[in-house]
Amino acid sequence: MADAAFKRAVWTRDKGTCRVCGCRCLRTLAVHPRRGEVHHARPRAHRPTRFDVRNGLLLCAADHERVTTHRIEIFAKDLFAIEGVAYFDMSGPLHVVES
């Protein structure tokens, strides 16, 4: 799966809604707090999970910035495994913690 297909799959699964605040995300390149952005729970550089949809979640730009600046942390309640290593499954229920 390529990057564009990964992003499309996450947008579809999350129904265009921010997984943190629940707002309807906008599909735009313009800077806007509700612009939808696909976040990788494990960094993009981590090859085993890079294009695994369970590693991605849709966030509005405002919440994505809060995640990347460590003001909130997102944990999944479920796990999935690749080659015996467990990762958070972001496709299921989430738990958000204010830092």
PDB file of C-alpha atoms in Angstrom:
ATOM      1  CA  MET A   1       0.000   0.000   0.000  1.00  0.00           C
ATOM      2  CA  ALA A   2       1.339   3.419  -0.910  1.00  0.00           C
ATOM      3  CA  ASP A   3       1.072   6.591   1.147  1.00  0.00           C
ATOM      4  CA  ALA A   4      -1.934   7.972  -0.774  1.00  0.00           C
ATOM      5  CA  ALA A   5      -3.836   4.683  -0.415  1.00  0.00           C
ATOM      6  CA  PHE A   6      -2.979   4.559   3.312  1.00  0.00           C
ATOM      7  CA  LYS A   7      -4.340   8.082   3.858  1.00  0.00           C
ATOM      8  CA  ARG A   8      -7.469   7.348   1.823  1.00  0.00           C
ATOM      9  CA  ALA A   9      -8.105   4.170   3.836  1.00  0.00           C
ATOM     10  CA  VAL A  10      -7.736   6.031   7.166  1.00  0.00           C
ATOM     11  CA  TRP A  11     -10.059   8.857   6.010  1.00  0.00           C
ATOM     12  CA  THR A  12     -12.637   6.267   4.925  1.00  0.00           C
ATOM     13  CA  ARG A  13     -12.411   4.179   8.098  1.00  0.00           C
ATOM     14  CA  ASP A  14     -12.668   7.272  10.339  1.00  0.00           C
ATOM     15  CA  LYS A  15     -15.502   8.699   8.208  1.00  0.00           C
ATOM     16  CA  GLY A  16     -13.818  12.114   7.893  1.00  0.00           C
ATOM     17  CA  THR A  17     -14.087  12.719  11.640  1.00  0.00           C
ATOM     18  CA  CYS A  18     -11.316  13.677  14.082  1.00  0.00           C
ATOM     19  CA  ARG A  19     -10.753  10.734  16.424  1.00  0.00           C
ATOM     20  CA  VAL A  20      -9.985  13.069  19.368  1.00  0.00           C
ATOM     21  CA  CYS A  21     -12.587  15.848  19.323  1.00  0.00           C
ATOM     22  CA  GLY A  22     -15.121  14.365  16.893  1.00  0.00           C
ATOM     23  CA  CYS A  23     -15.270  17.379  14.571  1.00  0.00           C
ATOM     24  CA  ARG A  24     -15.872  16.921  10.856  1.00  0.00           C
ATOM     25  CA  CYS A  25     -12.469  17.307   9.172  1.00  0.00           C
ATOM     26  CA  LEU A  26     -11.966  19.438   6.087  1.00  0.00           C
ATOM     27  CA  ARG A  27     -10.178  18.156   2.976  1.00  0.00           C
ATOM     28  CA  THR A  28      -8.047  21.202   2.187  1.00  0.00           C
ATOM     29  CA  LEU A  29      -4.415  22.223   1.801  1.00  0.00           C
ATOM     30  CA  ALA A  30      -5.154  25.578   3.429  1.00  0.00           C
ATOM     31  CA  VAL A  31      -4.077  26.107   7.009  1.00  0.00           C
ATOM     32  CA  HIS A  32      -7.212  25.553   9.057  1.00  0.00           C
ATOM     33  CA  PRO A  33      -7.679  24.077  12.570  1.00  0.00           C
ATOM     34  CA  ARG A  34     -10.213  21.540  11.220  1.00  0.00           C
ATOM     35  CA  ARG A  35      -8.059  20.397   8.282  1.00  0.00           C
ATOM     36  CA  GLY A  36      -7.881  16.592   8.349  1.00  0.00           C
ATOM     37  CA  GLU A  37      -4.441  15.087   8.844  1.00  0.00           C
ATOM     38  CA  VAL A  38      -3.525  11.407   9.051  1.00  0.00           C
ATOM     39  CA  HIS A  39      -1.334  10.711  12.075  1.00  0.00           C
ATOM     40  CA  HIS A  40       0.938   7.672  12.398  1.00  0.00           C
ATOM     41  CA  ALA A  41       0.830   6.255  15.955  1.00  0.00           C
ATOM     42  CA  ARG A  42       4.256   4.696  15.357  1.00  0.00           C
ATOM     43  CA  PRO A  43       6.497   7.021  13.308  1.00  0.00           C
ATOM     44  CA  ARG A  44       6.364   6.822   9.510  1.00  0.00           C
ATOM     45  CA  ALA A  45       9.975   5.630   9.523  1.00  0.00           C
ATOM     46  CA  HIS A  46       8.925   2.422  11.323  1.00  0.00           C
ATOM     47  CA  ARG A  47       8.688   0.145   8.277  1.00  0.00           C
ATOM     48  CA  PRO A  48       6.542  -2.722   9.670  1.00  0.00           C
ATOM     49  CA  THR A  49       3.620  -0.390  10.500  1.00  0.00           C
ATOM     50  CA  ARG A  50       4.165   2.480   8.040  1.00  0.00           C
ATOM     51  CA  PHE A  51       1.234   1.677   5.735  1.00  0.00           C
ATOM     52  CA  ASP A  52      -0.799  -0.474   8.135  1.00  0.00           C
ATOM     53  CA  VAL A  53      -4.175   1.262   8.531  1.00  0.00           C
ATOM     54  CA  ARG A  54      -4.314   0.126  12.175  1.00  0.00           C
ATOM     55  CA  ASN A  55      -1.325   2.429  12.817  1.00  0.00           C
ATOM     56  CA  GLY A  56      -3.083   5.546  11.491  1.00  0.00           C
ATOM     57  CA  LEU A  57      -5.846   7.806  12.698  1.00  0.00           C
ATOM     58  CA  LEU A  58      -7.504  10.916  11.365  1.00  0.00           C
ATOM     59  CA  LEU A  59      -7.035  14.061  13.430  1.00  0.00           C
ATOM     60  CA  CYS A  60      -7.988  17.678  12.874  1.00  0.00           C
ATOM     61  CA  ALA A  61      -4.930  19.931  12.512  1.00  0.00           C
ATOM     62  CA  ALA A  62      -5.512  21.411  15.984  1.00  0.00           C
ATOM     63  CA  ASP A  63      -5.474  17.994  17.685  1.00  0.00           C
ATOM     64  CA  HIS A  64      -2.610  16.758  15.488  1.00  0.00           C
ATOM     65  CA  GLU A  65      -0.531  19.684  16.735  1.00  0.00           C
ATOM     66  CA  ARG A  66      -1.490  18.848  20.338  1.00  0.00           C
ATOM     67  CA  VAL A  67      -0.280  15.265  19.774  1.00  0.00           C
ATOM     68  CA  THR A  68       2.993  16.233  18.098  1.00  0.00           C
ATOM     69  CA  THR A  69       3.786  18.797  20.816  1.00  0.00           C
ATOM     70  CA  HIS A  70       3.011  16.188  23.507  1.00  0.00           C
ATOM     71  CA  ARG A  71       0.100  18.087  25.079  1.00  0.00           C
ATOM     72  CA  ILE A  72      -2.073  15.012  24.641  1.00  0.00           C
ATOM     73  CA  GLU A  73      -1.262  11.328  24.259  1.00  0.00           C
ATOM     74  CA  ILE A  74      -3.439   8.818  22.465  1.00  0.00           C
ATOM     75  CA  PHE A  75      -3.589   5.162  23.439  1.00  0.00           C
ATOM     76  CA  ALA A  76      -5.636   2.424  21.837  1.00  0.00           C
ATOM     77  CA  LYS A  77      -7.524  -0.079  23.930  1.00  0.00           C
ATOM     78  CA  ASP A  78      -6.746  -2.920  21.491  1.00  0.00           C
ATOM     79  CA  LEU A  79      -3.484  -4.312  20.127  1.00  0.00           C
ATOM     80  CA  PHE A  80      -2.363  -6.011  16.929  1.00  0.00           C
ATOM     81  CA  ALA A  81       0.833  -7.951  16.290  1.00  0.00           C
ATOM     82  CA  ILE A  82       3.307  -8.087  13.448  1.00  0.00           C
ATOM     83  CA  GLU A  83       6.022 -10.730  13.673  1.00  0.00           C
ATOM     84  CA  GLY A  84       5.332 -11.200  17.381  1.00  0.00           C
ATOM     85  CA  VAL A  85       5.574  -7.489  18.274  1.00  0.00           C
ATOM     86  CA  ALA A  86       2.445  -5.801  19.696  1.00  0.00           C
ATOM     87  CA  TYR A  87       1.307  -2.353  18.580  1.00  0.00           C
ATOM     88  CA  PHE A  88      -1.662  -0.163  19.477  1.00  0.00           C
ATOM     89  CA  ASP A  89      -4.602  -0.711  17.093  1.00  0.00           C
ATOM     90  CA  MET A  90      -5.814   2.806  16.325  1.00  0.00           C
ATOM     91  CA  SER A  91      -8.833   1.528  14.393  1.00  0.00           C
ATOM     92  CA  GLY A  92     -10.681   0.686  17.611  1.00  0.00           C
ATOM     93  CA  PRO A  93     -11.585   2.615  20.771  1.00  0.00           C
ATOM     94  CA  LEU A  94      -9.074   5.233  21.922  1.00  0.00           C
ATOM     95  CA  HIS A  95      -8.081   6.722  25.237  1.00  0.00           C
ATOM     96  CA  VAL A  96      -6.856  10.352  25.181  1.00  0.00           C
ATOM     97  CA  VAL A  97      -4.723  11.680  28.054  1.00  0.00           C
ATOM     98  CA  GLU A  98      -3.980  15.378  28.581  1.00  0.00           C
ATOM     99  CA  SER A  99      -0.283  15.879  29.367  1.00  0.00           C
TER     100      SER A  99
END
